[in-house]
Tab-separated table of C-alpha atoms in Angstrom:
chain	number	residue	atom	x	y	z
A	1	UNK	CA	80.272	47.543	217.638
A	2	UNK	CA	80.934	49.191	220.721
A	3	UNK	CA	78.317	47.275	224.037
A	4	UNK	CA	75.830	49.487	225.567
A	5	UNK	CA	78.144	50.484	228.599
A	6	UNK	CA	80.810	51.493	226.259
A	7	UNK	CA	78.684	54.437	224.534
A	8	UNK	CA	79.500	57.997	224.930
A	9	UNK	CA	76.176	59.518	225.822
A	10	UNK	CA	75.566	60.632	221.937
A	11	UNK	CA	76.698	57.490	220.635
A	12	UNK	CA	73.575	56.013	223.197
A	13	UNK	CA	70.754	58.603	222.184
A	14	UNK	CA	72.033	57.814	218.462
A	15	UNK	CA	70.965	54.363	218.863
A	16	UNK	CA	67.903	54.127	220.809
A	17	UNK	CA	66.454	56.532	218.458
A	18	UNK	CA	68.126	54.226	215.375
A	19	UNK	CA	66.815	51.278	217.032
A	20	UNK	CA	63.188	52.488	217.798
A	21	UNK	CA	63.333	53.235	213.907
A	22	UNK	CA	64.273	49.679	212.584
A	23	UNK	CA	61.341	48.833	214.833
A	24	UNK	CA	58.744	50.871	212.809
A	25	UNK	CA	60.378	49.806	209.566
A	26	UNK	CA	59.679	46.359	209.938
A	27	UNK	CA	57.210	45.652	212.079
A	28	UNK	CA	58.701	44.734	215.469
A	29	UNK	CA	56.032	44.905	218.139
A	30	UNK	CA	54.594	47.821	216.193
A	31	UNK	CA	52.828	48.655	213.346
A	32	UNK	CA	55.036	49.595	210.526
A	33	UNK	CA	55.396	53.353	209.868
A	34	UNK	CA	58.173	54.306	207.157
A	35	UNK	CA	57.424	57.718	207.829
A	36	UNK	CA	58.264	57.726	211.481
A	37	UNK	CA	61.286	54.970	210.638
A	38	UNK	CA	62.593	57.410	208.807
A	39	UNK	CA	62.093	60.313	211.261
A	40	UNK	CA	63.775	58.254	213.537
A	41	UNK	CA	66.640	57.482	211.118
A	42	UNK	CA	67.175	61.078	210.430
A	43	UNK	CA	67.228	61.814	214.610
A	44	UNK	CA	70.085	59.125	214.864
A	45	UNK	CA	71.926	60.267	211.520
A	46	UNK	CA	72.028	64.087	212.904
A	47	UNK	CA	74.156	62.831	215.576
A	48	UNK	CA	76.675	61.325	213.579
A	49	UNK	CA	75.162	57.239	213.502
A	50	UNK	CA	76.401	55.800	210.713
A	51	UNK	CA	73.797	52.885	210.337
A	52	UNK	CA	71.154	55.659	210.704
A	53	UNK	CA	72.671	57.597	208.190
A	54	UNK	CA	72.561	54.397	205.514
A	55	UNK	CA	69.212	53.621	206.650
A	56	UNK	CA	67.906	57.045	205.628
A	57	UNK	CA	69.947	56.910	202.484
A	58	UNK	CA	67.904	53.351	201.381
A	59	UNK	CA	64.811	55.199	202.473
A	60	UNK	CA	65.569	57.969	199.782
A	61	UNK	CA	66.226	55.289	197.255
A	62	UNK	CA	63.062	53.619	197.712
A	63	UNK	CA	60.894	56.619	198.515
A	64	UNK	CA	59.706	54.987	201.753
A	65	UNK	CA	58.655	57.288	204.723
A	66	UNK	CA	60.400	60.302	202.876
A	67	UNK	CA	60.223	61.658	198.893
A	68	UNK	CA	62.087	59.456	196.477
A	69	UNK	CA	65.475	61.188	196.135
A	70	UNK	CA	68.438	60.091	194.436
A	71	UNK	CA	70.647	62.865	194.779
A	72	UNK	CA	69.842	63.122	198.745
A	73	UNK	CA	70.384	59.196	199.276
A	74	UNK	CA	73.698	59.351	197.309
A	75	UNK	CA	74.663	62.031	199.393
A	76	UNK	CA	73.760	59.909	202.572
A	77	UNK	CA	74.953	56.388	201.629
A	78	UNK	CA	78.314	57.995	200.496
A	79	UNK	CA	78.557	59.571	204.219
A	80	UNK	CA	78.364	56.427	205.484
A	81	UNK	CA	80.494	54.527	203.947
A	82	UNK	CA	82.913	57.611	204.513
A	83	UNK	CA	82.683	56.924	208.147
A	84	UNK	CA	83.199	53.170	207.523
A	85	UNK	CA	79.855	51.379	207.468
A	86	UNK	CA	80.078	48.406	205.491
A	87	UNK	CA	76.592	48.259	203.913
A	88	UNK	CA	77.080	51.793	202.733
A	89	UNK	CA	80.083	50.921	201.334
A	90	UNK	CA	79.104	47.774	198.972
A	91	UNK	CA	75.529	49.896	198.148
A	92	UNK	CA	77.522	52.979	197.157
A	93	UNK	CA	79.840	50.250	194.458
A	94	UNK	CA	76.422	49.386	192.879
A	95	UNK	CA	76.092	53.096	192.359
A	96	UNK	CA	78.730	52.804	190.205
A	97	UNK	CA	78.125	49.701	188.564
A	98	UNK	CA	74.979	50.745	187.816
A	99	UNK	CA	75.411	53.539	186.355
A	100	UNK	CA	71.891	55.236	187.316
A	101	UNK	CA	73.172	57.690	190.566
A	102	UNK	CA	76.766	58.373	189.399
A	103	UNK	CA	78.528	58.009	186.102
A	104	UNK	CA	79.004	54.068	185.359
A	105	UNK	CA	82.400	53.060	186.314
A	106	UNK	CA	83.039	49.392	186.872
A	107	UNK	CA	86.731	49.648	187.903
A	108	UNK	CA	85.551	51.529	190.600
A	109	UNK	CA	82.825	49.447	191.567
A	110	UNK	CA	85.293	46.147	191.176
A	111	UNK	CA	87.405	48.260	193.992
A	112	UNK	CA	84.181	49.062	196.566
A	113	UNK	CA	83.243	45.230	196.084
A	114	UNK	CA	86.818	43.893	196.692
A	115	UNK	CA	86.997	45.870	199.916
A	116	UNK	CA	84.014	44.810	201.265
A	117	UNK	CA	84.599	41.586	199.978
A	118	UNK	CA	87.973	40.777	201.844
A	119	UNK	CA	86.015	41.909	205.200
A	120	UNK	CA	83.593	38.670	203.982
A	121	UNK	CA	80.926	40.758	203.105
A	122	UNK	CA	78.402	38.566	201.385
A	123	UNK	CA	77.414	40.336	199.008
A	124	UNK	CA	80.807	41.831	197.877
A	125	UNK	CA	81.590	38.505	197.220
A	126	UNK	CA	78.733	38.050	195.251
A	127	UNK	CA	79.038	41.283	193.344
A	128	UNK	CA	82.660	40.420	192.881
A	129	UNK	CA	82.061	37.189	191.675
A	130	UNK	CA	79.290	38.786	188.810
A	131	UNK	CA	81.865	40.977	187.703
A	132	UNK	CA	84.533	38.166	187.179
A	133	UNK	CA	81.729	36.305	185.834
A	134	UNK	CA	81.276	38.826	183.213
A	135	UNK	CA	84.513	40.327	182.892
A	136	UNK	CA	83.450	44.087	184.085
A	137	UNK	CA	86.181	45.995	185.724
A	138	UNK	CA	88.113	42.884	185.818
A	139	UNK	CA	89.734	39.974	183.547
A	140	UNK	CA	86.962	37.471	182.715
A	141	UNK	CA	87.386	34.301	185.198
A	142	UNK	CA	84.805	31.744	185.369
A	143	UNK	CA	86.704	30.054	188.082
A	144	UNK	CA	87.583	32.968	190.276
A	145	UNK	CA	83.941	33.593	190.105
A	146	UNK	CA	82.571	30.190	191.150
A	147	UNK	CA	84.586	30.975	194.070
A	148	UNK	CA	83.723	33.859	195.382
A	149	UNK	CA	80.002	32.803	194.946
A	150	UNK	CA	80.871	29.731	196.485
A	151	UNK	CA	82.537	32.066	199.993
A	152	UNK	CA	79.172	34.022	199.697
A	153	UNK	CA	77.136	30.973	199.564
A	154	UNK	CA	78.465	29.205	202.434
A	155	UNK	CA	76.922	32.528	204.419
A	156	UNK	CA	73.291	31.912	203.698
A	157	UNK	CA	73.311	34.362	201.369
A	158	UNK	CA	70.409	33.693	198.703
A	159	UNK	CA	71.797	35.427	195.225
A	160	UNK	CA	75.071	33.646	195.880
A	161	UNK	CA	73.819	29.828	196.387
A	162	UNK	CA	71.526	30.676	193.178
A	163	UNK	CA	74.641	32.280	191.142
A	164	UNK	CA	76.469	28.485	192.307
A	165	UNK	CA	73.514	26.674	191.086
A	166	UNK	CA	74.058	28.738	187.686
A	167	UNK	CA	77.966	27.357	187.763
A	168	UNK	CA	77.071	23.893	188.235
A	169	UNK	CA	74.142	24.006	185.716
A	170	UNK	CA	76.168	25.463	183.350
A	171	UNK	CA	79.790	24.419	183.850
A	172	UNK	CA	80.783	27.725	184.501
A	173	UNK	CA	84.382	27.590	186.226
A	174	UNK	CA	83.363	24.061	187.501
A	175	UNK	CA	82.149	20.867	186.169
A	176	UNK	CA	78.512	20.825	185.254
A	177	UNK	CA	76.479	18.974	187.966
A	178	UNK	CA	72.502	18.735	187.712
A	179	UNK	CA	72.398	17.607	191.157
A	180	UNK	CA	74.547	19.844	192.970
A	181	UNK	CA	72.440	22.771	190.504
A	182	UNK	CA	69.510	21.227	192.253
A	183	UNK	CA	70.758	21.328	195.270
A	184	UNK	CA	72.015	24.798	195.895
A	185	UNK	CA	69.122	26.401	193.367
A	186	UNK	CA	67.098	24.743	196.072
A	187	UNK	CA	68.634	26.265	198.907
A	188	UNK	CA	68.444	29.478	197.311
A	189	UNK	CA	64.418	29.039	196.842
A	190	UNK	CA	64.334	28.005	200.597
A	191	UNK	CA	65.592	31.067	201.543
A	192	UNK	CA	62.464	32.920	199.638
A	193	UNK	CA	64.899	34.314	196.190
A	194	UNK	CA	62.431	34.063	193.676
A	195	UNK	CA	64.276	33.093	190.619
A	196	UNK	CA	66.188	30.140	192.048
A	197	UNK	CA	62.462	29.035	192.707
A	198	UNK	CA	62.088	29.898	189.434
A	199	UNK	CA	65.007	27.432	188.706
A	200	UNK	CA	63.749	24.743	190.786
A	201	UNK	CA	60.805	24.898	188.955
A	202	UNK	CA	62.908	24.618	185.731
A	203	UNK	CA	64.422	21.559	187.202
A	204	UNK	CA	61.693	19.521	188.110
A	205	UNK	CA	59.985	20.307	184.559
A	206	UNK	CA	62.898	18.878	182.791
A	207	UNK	CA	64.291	16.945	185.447
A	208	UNK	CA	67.399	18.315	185.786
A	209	UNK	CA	69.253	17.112	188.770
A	210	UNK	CA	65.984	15.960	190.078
A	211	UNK	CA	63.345	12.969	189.088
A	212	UNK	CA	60.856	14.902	186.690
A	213	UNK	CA	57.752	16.550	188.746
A	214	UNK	CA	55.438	18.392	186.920
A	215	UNK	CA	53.593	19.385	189.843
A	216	UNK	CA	56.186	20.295	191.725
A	217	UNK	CA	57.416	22.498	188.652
A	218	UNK	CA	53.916	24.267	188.856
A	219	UNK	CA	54.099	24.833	192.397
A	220	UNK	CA	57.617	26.244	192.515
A	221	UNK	CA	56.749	28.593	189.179
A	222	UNK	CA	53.448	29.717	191.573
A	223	UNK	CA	55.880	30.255	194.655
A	224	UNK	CA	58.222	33.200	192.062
A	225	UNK	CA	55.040	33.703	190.665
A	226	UNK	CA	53.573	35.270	193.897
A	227	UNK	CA	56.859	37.212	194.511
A	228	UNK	CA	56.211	38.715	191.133
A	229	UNK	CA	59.392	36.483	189.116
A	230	UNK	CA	57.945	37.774	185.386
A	231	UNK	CA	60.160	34.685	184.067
A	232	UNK	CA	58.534	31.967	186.453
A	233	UNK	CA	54.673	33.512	185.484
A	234	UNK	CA	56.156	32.889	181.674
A	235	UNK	CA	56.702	29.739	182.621
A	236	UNK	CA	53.556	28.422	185.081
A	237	UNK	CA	52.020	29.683	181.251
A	238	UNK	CA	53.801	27.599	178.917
A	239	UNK	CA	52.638	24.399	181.755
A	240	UNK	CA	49.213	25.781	181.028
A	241	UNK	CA	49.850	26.115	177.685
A	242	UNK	CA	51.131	21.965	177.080
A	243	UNK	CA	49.098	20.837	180.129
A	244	UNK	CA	52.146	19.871	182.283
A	245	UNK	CA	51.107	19.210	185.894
A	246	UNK	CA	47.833	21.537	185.594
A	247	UNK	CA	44.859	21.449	183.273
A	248	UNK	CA	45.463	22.293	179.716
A	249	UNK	CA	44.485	25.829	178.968
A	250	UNK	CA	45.151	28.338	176.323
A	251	UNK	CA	43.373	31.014	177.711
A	252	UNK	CA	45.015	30.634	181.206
A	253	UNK	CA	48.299	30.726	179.774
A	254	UNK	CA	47.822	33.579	177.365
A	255	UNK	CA	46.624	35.570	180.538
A	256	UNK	CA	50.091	34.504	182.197
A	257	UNK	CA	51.855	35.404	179.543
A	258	UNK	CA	50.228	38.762	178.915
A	259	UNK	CA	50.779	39.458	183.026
A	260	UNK	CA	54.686	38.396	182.060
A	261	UNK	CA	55.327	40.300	178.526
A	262	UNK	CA	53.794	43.693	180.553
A	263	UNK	CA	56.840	43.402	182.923
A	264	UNK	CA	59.385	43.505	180.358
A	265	UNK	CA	59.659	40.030	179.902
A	266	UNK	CA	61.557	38.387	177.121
A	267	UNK	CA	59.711	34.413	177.640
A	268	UNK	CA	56.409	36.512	178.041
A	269	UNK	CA	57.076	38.132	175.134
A	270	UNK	CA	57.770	35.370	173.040
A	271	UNK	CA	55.303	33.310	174.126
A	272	UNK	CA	52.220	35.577	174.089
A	273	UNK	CA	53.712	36.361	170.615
A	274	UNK	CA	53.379	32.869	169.225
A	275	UNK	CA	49.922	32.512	170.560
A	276	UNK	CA	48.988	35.548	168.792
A	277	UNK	CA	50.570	34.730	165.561
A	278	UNK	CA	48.819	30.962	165.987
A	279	UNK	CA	45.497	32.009	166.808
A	280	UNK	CA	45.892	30.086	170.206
A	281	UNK	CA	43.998	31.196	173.363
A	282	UNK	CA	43.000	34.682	171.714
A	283	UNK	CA	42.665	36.305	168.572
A	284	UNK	CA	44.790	36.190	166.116
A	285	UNK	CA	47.063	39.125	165.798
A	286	UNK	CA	49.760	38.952	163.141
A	287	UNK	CA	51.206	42.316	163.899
A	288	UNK	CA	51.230	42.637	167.301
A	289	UNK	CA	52.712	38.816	167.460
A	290	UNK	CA	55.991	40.585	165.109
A	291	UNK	CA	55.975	43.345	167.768
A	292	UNK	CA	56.167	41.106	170.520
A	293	UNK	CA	58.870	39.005	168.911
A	294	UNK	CA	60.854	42.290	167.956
A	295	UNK	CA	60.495	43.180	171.344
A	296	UNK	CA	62.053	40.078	172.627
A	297	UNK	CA	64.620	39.868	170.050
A	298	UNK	CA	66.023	43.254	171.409
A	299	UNK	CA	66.262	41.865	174.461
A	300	UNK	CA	68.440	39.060	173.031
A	301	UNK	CA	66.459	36.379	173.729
A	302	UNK	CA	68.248	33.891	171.226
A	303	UNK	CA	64.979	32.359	169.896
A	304	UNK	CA	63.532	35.443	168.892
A	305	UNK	CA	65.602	36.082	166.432
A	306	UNK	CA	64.780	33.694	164.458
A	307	UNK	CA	60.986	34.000	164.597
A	308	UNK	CA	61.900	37.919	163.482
A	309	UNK	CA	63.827	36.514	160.740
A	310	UNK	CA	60.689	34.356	159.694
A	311	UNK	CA	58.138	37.030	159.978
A	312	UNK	CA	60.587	39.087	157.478
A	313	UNK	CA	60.751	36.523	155.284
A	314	UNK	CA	56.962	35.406	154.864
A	315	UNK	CA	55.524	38.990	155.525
A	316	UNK	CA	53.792	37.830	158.619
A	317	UNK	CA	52.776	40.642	160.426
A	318	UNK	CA	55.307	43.236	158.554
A	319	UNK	CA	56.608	43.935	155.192
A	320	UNK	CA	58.808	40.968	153.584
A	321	UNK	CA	62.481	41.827	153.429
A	322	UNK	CA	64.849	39.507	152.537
A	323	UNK	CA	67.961	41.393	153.836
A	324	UNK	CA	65.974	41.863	157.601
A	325	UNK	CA	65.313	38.570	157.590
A	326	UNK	CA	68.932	37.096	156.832
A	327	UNK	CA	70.321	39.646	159.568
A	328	UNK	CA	67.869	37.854	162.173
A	329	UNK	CA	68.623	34.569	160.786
A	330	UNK	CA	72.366	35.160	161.507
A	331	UNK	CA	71.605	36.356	164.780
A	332	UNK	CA	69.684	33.550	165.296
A	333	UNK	CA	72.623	31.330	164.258
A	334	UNK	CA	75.529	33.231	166.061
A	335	UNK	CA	73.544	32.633	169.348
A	336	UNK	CA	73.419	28.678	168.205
A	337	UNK	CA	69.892	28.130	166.567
């Protein structure tokens, strides 16, 4: 980044009218104004800014200050990272991981991340690390991946110190280490990424890593609550549900769950599903309880299955079928229940 006395008179106008943006995006000393951000963006990216050109790009992704607009912030971000800005470059790899902009290519995406990765990019190292993780674009190595989350962590970058948590949690390409799960889930949480507070919470309800707290559990679950974490609002309802480190109620935690299972989510589906199949905390519902576990199964939430396989066996809240049912069941014991 070139100093202030070093810019060619373009390169200056380019950034006070970039900077002046950033200032109306977020609030600096002014009021924020995505609509005049973005103006401002689109001054600085006319002359050539690369930053400003990004900038606008993310504003087309998220439809702030300007129309959402896929096509236009692909054609931006690309621009960009054409002209070398690092950001650009490591957003426009997610386009391909993703899938949703361009046409999913995760060889591609393993080569954006690696680049921005080996200029220490945190979260190229992070991505990079996922996709070792998972074996996408790359051979499957647990250990390469703990340590490129590891690199990313040791930046302060959130996802990363809650993907080393994950590692140590699970021995995945290191020993398995409650405390040191604790610990970096924690630092994660610290730095505001709603589901390592999730995880926190997880640890201090089954006091992993960490003397048991189920207060503390119900605080943490209200913290990734608040930040909208569908998993953690699954979970502040099942402490509802079994009275851990709150008052005991059904109905509370049925409302939870419902607030949960509308987002998508697999715990919030399960769990609203047993309460409707039990009668617990609201009507009972037989059907929509085998919808709700369906729903759940397909996302393959392992415990699902086997309550599908059990409503196909009994009838509960479809038609019996014995072959159903033993497809769930094996399902259920493939993913080891």
């Amino acid at each position: 980044m070139k100093s202030g006395n070093d810019l060619s008179p373009t390169e200056f106008l380019a950034k006070k009218y970039f900077d002046q943006a950033e200032k109306y995006f977020t609030g600096d000393g002014v009021p924020v104004d995505f609509k005049r951000a973005a103006d401002g963006y689109a001054q600085s990216a006319k002359l050539g800014y690369a930053p400003a050109i990004f900038s606008l790009g993310v504003c087309y992704i998220r439809g702030m200050g300007v129309s959402h607009d896929e096509s236009k912030a692909y054609e931006l971000i690309k621009q960009a990272a054409d002209l070398g800005n690092i950001d650009a470059q490591f957003t426009l790899g997610h386009f391909y991981f993703d899938g949703s902009i361009v046409e999913r290519d995760y060889d591609k995406a393993v080569e954006i991340f690696r680049a921005a990765a080996d200029k220490g990019h945190p979260g190229g190292l992070n991505d990079l690390g996922f996709c070792y993780q998972r074996g996408l674009g790359v051979e499957q190595d647990f250990e390469r991946a703990f340590e490129l989350y590891m690199q990313a962590a040791e930046s302060d970058f959130a996802a990363a110190q809650n993907n080393v948590g994950d590692c140590y949690n699970f021995g995945r390409g290191v020993k398995a280490d409650g405390e040191k799960a604790y610990l970096y889930y924690y630092r994660a949480a610290q730095n505001g990424y709603a589901v390592a507070q999730n995880n926190v919470g997880m640890c201090y309800l089954n006091g992993r890593g960490v003397k048991a707290d189920a207060e503390l559990a119900v605080h943490w679950f209200e913290e990734a609550g608040k930040l909208g974490n569908p998993v953690a609002i699954a979970n502040l309802g099942f402490c509802y549900e079994t009275g851990r480190g709150v008052e005991k109620s059904a109905e509370k935690a049925v409302q939870l769950y419902t607030i949960s299972a509308d987002a998508d989510s697999a715990p919030g589906q399960f769990n609203l599903a047993k309460c409707l199949r039990d009668g617990n905390g609201i009507r009972e519902d037989k059907e929509r309880a085998f919808s709700l576990f369906k729903r759940a199964a397909e996302q393959q939430f392992p415990v699902a299955y086997s309550e599908v396989a059990a409503c196909y066996k009994s009838g509960i809240g479809v038609k019996a079928d014995e072959k159903l049912a033993e497809k769930y069941y094996k399902l259920a014991a493939d993913a080891g229940y």
